[in-house]
Structures are given as structure tokens and as C-alpha cells.
Coordinates of C-alpha atoms and ligand atoms in Angstrom, one line a residue:
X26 CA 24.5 -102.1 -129.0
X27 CA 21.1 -100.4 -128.5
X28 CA 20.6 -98.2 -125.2
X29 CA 17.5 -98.5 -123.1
X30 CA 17.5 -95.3 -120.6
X31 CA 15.0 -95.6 -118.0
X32 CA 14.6 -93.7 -114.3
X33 CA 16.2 -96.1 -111.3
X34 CA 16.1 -99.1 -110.8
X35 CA 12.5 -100.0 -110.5
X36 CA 12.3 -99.5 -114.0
X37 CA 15.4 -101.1 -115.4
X38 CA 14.1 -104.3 -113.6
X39 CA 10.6 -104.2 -115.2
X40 CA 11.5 -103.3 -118.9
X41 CA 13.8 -106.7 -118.1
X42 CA 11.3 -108.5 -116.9
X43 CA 9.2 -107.6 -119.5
X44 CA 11.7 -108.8 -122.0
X45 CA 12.3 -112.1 -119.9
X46 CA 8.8 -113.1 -119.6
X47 CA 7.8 -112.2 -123.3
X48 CA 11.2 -114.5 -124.4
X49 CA 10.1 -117.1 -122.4
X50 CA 6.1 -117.4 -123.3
X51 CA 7.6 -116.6 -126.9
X52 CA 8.8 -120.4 -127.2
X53 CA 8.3 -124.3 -126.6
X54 CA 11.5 -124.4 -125.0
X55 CA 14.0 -121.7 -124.0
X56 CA 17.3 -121.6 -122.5
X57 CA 18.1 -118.5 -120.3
X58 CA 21.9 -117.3 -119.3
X59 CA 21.1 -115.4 -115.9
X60 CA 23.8 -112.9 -113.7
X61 CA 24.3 -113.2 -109.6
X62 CA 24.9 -110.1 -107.6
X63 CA 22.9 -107.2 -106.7
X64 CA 21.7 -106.1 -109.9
X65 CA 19.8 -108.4 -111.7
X66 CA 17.6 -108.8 -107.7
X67 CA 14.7 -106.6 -108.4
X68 CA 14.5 -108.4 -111.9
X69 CA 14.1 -112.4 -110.5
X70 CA 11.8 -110.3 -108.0
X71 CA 9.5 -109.1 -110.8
X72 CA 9.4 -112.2 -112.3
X73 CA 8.6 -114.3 -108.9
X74 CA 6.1 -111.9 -108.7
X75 CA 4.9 -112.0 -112.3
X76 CA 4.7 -116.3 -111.8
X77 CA 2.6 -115.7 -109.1
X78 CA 0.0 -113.0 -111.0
X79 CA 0.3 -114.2 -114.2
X80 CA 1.1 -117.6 -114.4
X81 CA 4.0 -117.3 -116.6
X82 CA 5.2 -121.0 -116.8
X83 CA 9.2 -121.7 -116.6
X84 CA 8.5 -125.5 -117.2
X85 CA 9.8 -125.6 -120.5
X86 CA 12.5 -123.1 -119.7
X87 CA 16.4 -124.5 -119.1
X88 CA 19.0 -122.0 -117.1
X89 CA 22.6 -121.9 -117.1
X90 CA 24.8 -119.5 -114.9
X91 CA 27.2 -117.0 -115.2
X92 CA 29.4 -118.1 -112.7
X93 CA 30.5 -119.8 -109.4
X94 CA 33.2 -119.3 -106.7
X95 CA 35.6 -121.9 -106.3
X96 CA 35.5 -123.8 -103.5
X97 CA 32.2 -123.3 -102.1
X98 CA 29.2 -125.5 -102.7
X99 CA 25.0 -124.9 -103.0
X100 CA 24.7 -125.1 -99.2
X101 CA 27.3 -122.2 -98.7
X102 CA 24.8 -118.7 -98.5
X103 CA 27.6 -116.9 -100.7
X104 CA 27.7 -119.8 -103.7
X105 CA 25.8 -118.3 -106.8
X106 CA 23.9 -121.2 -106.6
X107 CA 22.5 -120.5 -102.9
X108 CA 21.6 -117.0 -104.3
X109 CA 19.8 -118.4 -107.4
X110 CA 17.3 -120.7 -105.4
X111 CA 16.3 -117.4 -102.9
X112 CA 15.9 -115.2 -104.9
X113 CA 14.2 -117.1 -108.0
X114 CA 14.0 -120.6 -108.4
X115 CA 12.8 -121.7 -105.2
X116 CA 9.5 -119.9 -106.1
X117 CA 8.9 -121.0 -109.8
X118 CA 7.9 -124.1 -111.4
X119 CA 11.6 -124.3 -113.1
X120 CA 12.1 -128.8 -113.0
X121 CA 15.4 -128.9 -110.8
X122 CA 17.3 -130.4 -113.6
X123 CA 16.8 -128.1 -116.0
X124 CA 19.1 -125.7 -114.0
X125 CA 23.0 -125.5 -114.0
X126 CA 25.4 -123.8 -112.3
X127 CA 29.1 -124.5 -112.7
X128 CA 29.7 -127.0 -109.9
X129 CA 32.8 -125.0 -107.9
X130 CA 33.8 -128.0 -106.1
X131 CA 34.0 -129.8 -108.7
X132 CA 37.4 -132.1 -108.3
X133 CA 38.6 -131.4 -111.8
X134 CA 38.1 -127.9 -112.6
X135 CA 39.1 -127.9 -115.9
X136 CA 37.0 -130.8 -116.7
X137 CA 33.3 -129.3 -115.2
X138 CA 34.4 -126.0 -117.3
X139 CA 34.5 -128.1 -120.2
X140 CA 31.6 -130.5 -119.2
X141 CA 29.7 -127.2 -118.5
X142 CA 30.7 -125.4 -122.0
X143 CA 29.8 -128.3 -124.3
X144 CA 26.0 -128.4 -122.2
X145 CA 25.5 -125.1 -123.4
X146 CA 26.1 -125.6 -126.5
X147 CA 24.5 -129.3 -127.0
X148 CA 21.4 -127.5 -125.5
X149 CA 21.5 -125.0 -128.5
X150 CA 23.0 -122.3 -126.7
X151 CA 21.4 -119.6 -125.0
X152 CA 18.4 -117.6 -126.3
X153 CA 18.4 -114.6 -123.7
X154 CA 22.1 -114.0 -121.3
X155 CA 21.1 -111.4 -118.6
X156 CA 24.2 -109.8 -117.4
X157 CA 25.7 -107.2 -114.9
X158 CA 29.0 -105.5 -115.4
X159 CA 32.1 -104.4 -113.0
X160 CA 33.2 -101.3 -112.3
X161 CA 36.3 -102.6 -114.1
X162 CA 34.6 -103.7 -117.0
X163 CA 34.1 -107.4 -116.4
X164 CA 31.2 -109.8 -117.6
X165 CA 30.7 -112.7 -115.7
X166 CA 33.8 -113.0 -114.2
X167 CA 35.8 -112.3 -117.0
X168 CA 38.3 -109.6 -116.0
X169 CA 40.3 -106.9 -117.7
X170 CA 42.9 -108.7 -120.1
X171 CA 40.3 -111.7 -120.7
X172 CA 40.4 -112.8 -124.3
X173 CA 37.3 -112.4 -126.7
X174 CA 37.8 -116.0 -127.9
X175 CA 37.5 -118.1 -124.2
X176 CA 35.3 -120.3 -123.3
X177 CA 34.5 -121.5 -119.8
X178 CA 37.4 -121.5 -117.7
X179 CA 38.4 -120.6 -114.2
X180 CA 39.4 -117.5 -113.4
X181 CA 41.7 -115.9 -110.5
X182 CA 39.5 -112.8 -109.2
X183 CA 41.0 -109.4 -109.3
X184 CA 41.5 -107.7 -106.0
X185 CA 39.0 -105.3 -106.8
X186 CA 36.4 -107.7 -107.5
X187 CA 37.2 -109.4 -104.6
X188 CA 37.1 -106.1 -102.3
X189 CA 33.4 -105.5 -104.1
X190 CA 32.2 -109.0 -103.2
X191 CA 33.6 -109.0 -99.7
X192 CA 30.1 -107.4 -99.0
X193 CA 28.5 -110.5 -98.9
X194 CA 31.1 -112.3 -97.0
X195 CA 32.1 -112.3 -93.5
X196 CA 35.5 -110.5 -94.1
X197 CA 37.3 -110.1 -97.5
X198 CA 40.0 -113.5 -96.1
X199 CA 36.9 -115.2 -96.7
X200 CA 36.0 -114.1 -100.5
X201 CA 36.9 -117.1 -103.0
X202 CA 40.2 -116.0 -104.7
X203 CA 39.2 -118.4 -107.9
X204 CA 35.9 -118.3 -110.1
X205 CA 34.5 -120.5 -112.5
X206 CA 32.8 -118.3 -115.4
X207 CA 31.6 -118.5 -119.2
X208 CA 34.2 -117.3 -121.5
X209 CA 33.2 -114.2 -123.5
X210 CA 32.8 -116.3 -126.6
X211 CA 30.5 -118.4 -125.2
X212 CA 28.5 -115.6 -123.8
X213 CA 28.8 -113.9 -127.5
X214 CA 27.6 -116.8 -129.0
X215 CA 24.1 -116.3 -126.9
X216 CA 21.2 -115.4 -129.8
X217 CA 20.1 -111.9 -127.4
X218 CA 22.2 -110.3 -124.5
X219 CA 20.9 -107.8 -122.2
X220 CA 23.4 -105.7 -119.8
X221 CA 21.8 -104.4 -116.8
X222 CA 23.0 -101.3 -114.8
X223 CA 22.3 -99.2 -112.1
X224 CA 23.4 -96.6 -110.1
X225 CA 26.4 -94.0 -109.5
X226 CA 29.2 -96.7 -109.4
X227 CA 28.6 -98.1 -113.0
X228 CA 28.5 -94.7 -114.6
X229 CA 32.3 -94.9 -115.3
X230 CA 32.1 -98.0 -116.8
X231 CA 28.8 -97.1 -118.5
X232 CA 30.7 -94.6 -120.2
X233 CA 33.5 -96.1 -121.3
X234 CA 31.9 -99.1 -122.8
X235 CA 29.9 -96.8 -125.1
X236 CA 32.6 -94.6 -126.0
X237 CA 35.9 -97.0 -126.5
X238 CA 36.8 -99.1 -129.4
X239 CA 36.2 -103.0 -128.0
X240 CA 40.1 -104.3 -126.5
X241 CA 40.5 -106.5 -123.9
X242 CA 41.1 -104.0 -121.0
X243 CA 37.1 -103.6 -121.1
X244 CA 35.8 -107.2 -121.4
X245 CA 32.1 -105.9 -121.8
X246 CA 33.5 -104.2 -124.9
X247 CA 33.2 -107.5 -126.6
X248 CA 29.5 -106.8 -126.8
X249 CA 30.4 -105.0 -129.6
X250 CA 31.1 -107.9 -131.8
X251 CA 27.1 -109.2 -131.2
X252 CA 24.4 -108.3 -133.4
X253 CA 21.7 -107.9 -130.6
X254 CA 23.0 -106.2 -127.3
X255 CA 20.6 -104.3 -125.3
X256 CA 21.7 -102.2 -122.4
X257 CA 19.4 -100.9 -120.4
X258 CA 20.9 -98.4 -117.6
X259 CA 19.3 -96.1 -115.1
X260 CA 20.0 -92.0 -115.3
X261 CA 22.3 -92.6 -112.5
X262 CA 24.8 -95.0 -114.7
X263 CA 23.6 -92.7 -117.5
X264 CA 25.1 -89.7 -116.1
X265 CA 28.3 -89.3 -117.8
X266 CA 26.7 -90.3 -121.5
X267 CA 26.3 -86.9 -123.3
X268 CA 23.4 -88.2 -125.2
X269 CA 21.1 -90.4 -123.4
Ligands
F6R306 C1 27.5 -112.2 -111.5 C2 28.4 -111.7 -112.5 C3 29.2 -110.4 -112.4 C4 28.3 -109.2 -111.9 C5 29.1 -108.0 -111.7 C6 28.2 -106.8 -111.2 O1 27.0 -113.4 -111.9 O2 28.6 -112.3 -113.5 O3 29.8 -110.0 -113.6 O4 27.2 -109.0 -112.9 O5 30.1 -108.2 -110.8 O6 27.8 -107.1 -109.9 P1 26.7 -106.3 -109.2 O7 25.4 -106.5 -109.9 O8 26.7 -106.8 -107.8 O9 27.1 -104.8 -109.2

């Protein structure tokens, strides 16, 4: 794993970007793994803004999420896939069906993890996964105890995930109690992986992923295992890594 160590959050969002857009004008055809939640906002910012100055075309580019929350569907404002098309693809030329999102109303849940896994990897897997991490560690939603060798599957939140999320919903009654998300292995088996964070409450987590040997009580520890991990962290999730 290589460190990137920028200033705040402005600038953790434009080196990604920068890496995003380069990746993406780099190819004929490119498949992207992208992140929900509040990190990864200021990047799909940068690079609504850089479609608009620079013309960087996402025609050619194919996008598959994280994640979704059981139970809730596109038209529901907290579904990943209702955060995808405001704060990104509603405002580039990505073609509509080049984007998935694990459908969480699917009927048979096991089935559209499976449906969902084999796309990625009939499409060539993933050439560039953007991901955020939890203050307990998890990628996607793969919490503490997840194995290194799963696949997409559906996932029963931990409590503190679900007290983190309950931000964006009306009371924390109302936060999905089951998740879709990529298993580790398949995120592993994307060709680059960048790991974005931020602020005070990732420096514990920052830490620990750089200092512990990978186990599954840190699910970002798998990251380990990968030949090209970038993380690229602000001084504020820097703050508790002796050497930045
Ligand atoms: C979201 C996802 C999660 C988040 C993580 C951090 O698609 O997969 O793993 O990246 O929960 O969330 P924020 O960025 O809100 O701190």
C-alpha cells in the first residue's frame, strides 16, 4: 500500500480526480468501482465539474457499485443509487446502462448478488475501485469478521454502521438493517484501488490499517494482499501516523 498525504479534503478529492479522469481518458473502455457516503462527494464534484471544463467523456466508461441497502429502491433519496445520479451521473454523458448498482429489492437476494458478481467479472473486472472506509474498519459494507475470500453477498449492518448512517435517514428505526455489498475478493481482484479518507474520525482506523498485520477484524486490511493500493488521507486522518 502506498500513502498519499495531502492538506483537507479539497485536496484528497483533486489528486483523485486527477487519477479518475487520467484512468478514464487513459482507455477505449473502462470500468470504474465507485463508494457512496460522504467522502468520495467532493471527488464526483470535481469530476462533474471537470466534464463540464474539460470535456472528459464517460461514454466508453461502465460503473459498478459498492453497495445498496436492502429494501429500498432508486426512487428512495437514501438508496446508493438515488445518491449516485445527484451527485454524479445525472450530469455526465455516462449511457444509463452502462451503470449498475446491486438492485436491493431484488426478490431473490442471493440470486442478484450472484447475477451482480459474475457482471463484474464477465465485464473484465474493474480497472479503478474508489473506496471509503469505517471507523470500524469496513470496505464496502464488509464488516469486522468478513472473510478475505467473499464475493457479493448480503450483509447484516453492524450497529455502529447503522448509528453512522442514521445521518441520512429520518431516525435510526429507519436505517436498512441488511446491505447488499462486493465481497472483499471481488474488490481485490480490481486491477487499482484507491482508499479515500478524511478527517478526525478515520484517524483511528487510518492508523491501524497501516500498522496491523491484515486479519479479518480490519476488513480494509485485506488491501494488503493487492499489488496496487493507494491511500490517500488528509493530515487530519494522518494524525496518529508517526511518519506521514
Ligand atoms: C459506501 C461504502 C462504505 C463507506 C464507509 C465510509 O459505498 O462502501 O464503506 O465508504 O462507510 O463512509 P463515509 O464516507 O460516509 O465516512
Amino acid at each position: 500500500m502506498k500513502v498519499i498525504g495531502v492538506k483537507d479534503y479539497v485536496e484528497m478529492c483533486q489528486k483523485a480526480k486527477e487519477i479518475v479522469v487520467s484512468t478514464v481518458r487513459s482507455k477505449q473502455k473502462v470500468n470504474l468501482g465507485l463508494a457512496t457516503g460522504s467522502t468520495p462527494m467532493g471527488l464526483y464534484k470535481d469530476m462533474v465539474e471537470d466534464f463540464k471544463n474539460n470535456g472528459t467523456s464517460y461514454h466508453n466508461v461502465t460503473t459498478f457499485n459498492l453497495d445498496e441497502y436492502v429494501g429500498l429502491d432508486g426512487g428512495s433519496k437514501q438508496s446508493y443509487r438515488y445518491y449516485m445520479n445527484t451527485y454524479l451521473f445525472d450530469y455526465i454523458d455516462i449511457p444509463k446502462e452502462h451503470i449498475f448498482i446491486p438492485n436491493g429489492k431484488a426478490k431473490n437476494l442471493e440470486e442478484e448478488c450472484k447475477r451482480f458478481d459474475e457482471l463484474i467479472q464477465k465485464s473484465g473486472n474493474i480497472d479503478l475501485q474508489i473506496l471509503g472506509i469505517g471507523r470500524n474498519g469496513h470496505i464496502g459494507f464488509n464488516e469486522p469478521g468478513s472473510r478475505f475470500d467473499s464475493r457479493t453477498h448480503v450483509v447484516k449492518l453492524s450497529e455502529s454502521t447503522r448509528q453512522a448512517n442514521s445521518r441520512y435517514f429520518p431516525s435510526i428505526a429507519d436505517v436498512p438493517t441488511h446491505a447488499i455489498t462486493m465481497g472483499i475478493q471481488t474488490i481485490l481482484e480490481s486491477r487499482k484501488i484507491i482508499l479515500l479518507a478524511s478527517g478526525d474520525s478515520k484517524a483511528n482506523v487510518i492508523s491501524r490499517l497501516l500498522t496491523e498485520e491484515p486479519s479479518s477484524k480490519l476488513p480494509a486490511s485485506a488491501l494488503k494482499h493487492h499489488p496496487d493500493v493507494l491511500i490517500i488521507a488528509d493530515e487530519k486522518a494522518l494524525q496518529y501516523v508517526a511518519s506521514k
